[in-house]
Short mmCIF file of C-alpha atoms in Angstrom, two decimals:
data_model
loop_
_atom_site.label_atom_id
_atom_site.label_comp_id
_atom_site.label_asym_id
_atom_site.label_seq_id
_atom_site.Cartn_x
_atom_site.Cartn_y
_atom_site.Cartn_z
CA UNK A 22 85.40 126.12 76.80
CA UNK A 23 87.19 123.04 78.00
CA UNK A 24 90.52 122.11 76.46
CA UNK A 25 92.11 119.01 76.97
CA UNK A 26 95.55 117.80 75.74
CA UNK A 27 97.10 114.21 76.24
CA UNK A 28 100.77 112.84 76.83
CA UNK A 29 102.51 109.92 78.10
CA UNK A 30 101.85 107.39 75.00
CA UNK A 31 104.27 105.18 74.10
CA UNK A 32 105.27 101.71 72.89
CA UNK A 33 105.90 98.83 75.37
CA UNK A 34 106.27 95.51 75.89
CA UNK A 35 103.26 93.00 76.97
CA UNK A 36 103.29 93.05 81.01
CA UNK A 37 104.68 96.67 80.96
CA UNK A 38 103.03 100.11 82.56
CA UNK A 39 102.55 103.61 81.48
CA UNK A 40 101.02 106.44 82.90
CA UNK A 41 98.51 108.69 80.75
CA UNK A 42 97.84 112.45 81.79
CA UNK A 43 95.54 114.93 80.56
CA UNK A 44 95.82 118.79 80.73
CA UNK A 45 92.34 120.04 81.55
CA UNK A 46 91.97 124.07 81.29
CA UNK A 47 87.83 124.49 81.87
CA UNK A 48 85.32 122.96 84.12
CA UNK A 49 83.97 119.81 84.28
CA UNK A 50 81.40 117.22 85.30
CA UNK A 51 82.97 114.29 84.60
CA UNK A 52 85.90 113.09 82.17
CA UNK A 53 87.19 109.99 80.98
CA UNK A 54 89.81 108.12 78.75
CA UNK A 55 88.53 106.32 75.70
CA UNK A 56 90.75 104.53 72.96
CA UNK A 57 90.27 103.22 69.48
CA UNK A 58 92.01 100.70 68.01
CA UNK A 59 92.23 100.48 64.00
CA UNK A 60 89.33 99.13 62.53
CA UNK A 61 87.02 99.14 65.82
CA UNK A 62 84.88 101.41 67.21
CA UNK A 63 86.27 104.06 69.85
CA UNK A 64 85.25 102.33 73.69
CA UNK A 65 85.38 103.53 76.95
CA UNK A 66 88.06 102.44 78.82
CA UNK A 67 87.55 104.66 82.71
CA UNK A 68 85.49 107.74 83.48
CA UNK A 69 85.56 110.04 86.91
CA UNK A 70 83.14 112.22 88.21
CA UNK A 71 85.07 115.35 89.11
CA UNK A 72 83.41 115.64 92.20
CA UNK A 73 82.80 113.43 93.96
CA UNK A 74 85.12 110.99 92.41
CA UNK A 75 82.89 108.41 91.04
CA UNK A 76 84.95 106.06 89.01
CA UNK A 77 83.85 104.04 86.21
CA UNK A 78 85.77 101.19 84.24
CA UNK A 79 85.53 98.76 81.04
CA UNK A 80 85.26 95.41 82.37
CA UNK A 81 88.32 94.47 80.42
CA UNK A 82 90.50 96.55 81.98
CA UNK A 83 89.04 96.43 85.62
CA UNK A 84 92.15 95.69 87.78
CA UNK A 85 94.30 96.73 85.34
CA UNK A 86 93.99 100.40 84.97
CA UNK A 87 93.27 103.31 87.21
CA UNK A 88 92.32 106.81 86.39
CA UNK A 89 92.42 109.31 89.26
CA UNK A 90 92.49 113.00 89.01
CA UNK A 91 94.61 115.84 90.60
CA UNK A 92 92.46 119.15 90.85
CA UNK A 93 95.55 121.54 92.43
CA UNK A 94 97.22 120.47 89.06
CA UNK A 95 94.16 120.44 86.60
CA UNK A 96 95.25 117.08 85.50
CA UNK A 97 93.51 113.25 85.15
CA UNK A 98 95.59 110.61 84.63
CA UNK A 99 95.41 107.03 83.83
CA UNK A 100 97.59 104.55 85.02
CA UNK A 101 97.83 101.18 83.17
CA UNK A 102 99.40 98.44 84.48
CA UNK A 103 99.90 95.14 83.06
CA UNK A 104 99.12 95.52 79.44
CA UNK A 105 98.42 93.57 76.67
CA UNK A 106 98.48 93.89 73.00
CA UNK A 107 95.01 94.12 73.02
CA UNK A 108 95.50 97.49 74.88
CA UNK A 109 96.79 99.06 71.92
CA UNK A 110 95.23 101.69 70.58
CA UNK A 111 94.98 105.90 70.09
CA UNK A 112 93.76 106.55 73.54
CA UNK A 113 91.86 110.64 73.77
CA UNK A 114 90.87 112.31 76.50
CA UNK A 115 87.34 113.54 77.16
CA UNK A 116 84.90 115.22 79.43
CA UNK A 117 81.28 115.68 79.62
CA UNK A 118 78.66 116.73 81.76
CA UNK A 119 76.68 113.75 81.99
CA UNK A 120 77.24 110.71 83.74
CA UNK A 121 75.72 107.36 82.67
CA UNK A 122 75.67 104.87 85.46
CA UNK A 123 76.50 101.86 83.26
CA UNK A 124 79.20 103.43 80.82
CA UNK A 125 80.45 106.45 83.02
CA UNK A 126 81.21 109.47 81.46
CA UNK A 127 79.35 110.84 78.19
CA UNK A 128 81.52 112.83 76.72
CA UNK A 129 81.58 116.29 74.52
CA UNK A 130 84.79 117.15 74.54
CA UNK A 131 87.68 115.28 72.99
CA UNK A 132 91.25 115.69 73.38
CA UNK A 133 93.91 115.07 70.12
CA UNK A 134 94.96 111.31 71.12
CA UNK A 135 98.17 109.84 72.24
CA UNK A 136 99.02 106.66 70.84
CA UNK A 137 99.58 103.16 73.17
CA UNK A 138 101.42 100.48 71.31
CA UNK A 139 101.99 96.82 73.54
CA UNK A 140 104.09 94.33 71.48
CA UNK A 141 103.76 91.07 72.36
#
């Protein structure tokens, strides 16, 4: 069974970078970050197949973010640049074994969540 588990949340400033990184112990298909902000629904943000690397992004953060995966380490990471305060949110890690072509990764699996916070 897969088992996923986040780090690298943290609160910054609008026009600052972090780097997300999930654990991944299991195989995979694909995987993907997702985030939730209070009050909306949870959205895709970037998915990757993990072979292969097909990548897959939310149009609002095209440009911004990458997610890119390191197999020798069993680790995916996401790496946001130039946030916003609309980038706040819990942001989980996930991975499925189907891939949608519009939205990327479906997922099954969910990791606990580390929390982004972009002040303005």
């Amino acid at each position: 069974q897969v088992q996923l588990v986040e780090s690298g949340g943290d609160s910054v400033q609008t026009g600052g970078s972090l780097r997300l990184s999930c654990e991944v112990s299991g195989p995979t298909y694909c995987m993907g970050w997702f985030r939730q902000a209070p009050g909306k629904e949870r959205e895709g943000v970037a998915s990757i197949k993990t072979r292969g690397g097909w990548t897959a992004y939310a149009d609002s953060v095209k440009g911004r973010f990458t997610i890119s995966q390191d197999n020798l380490r069993n680790t995916m990471t996401l790496q946001m640049e130039t946030l916003k305060p609309e980038d706040t949110a819990m942001y989980y890690c996930a991975a499925g074994n189907k891939w949608n072509t519009r939205r990327g990764c479906d997922p099954n699996t969910w990791g606990q969540g580390t929390q982004v916070t972009v002040s303005s």
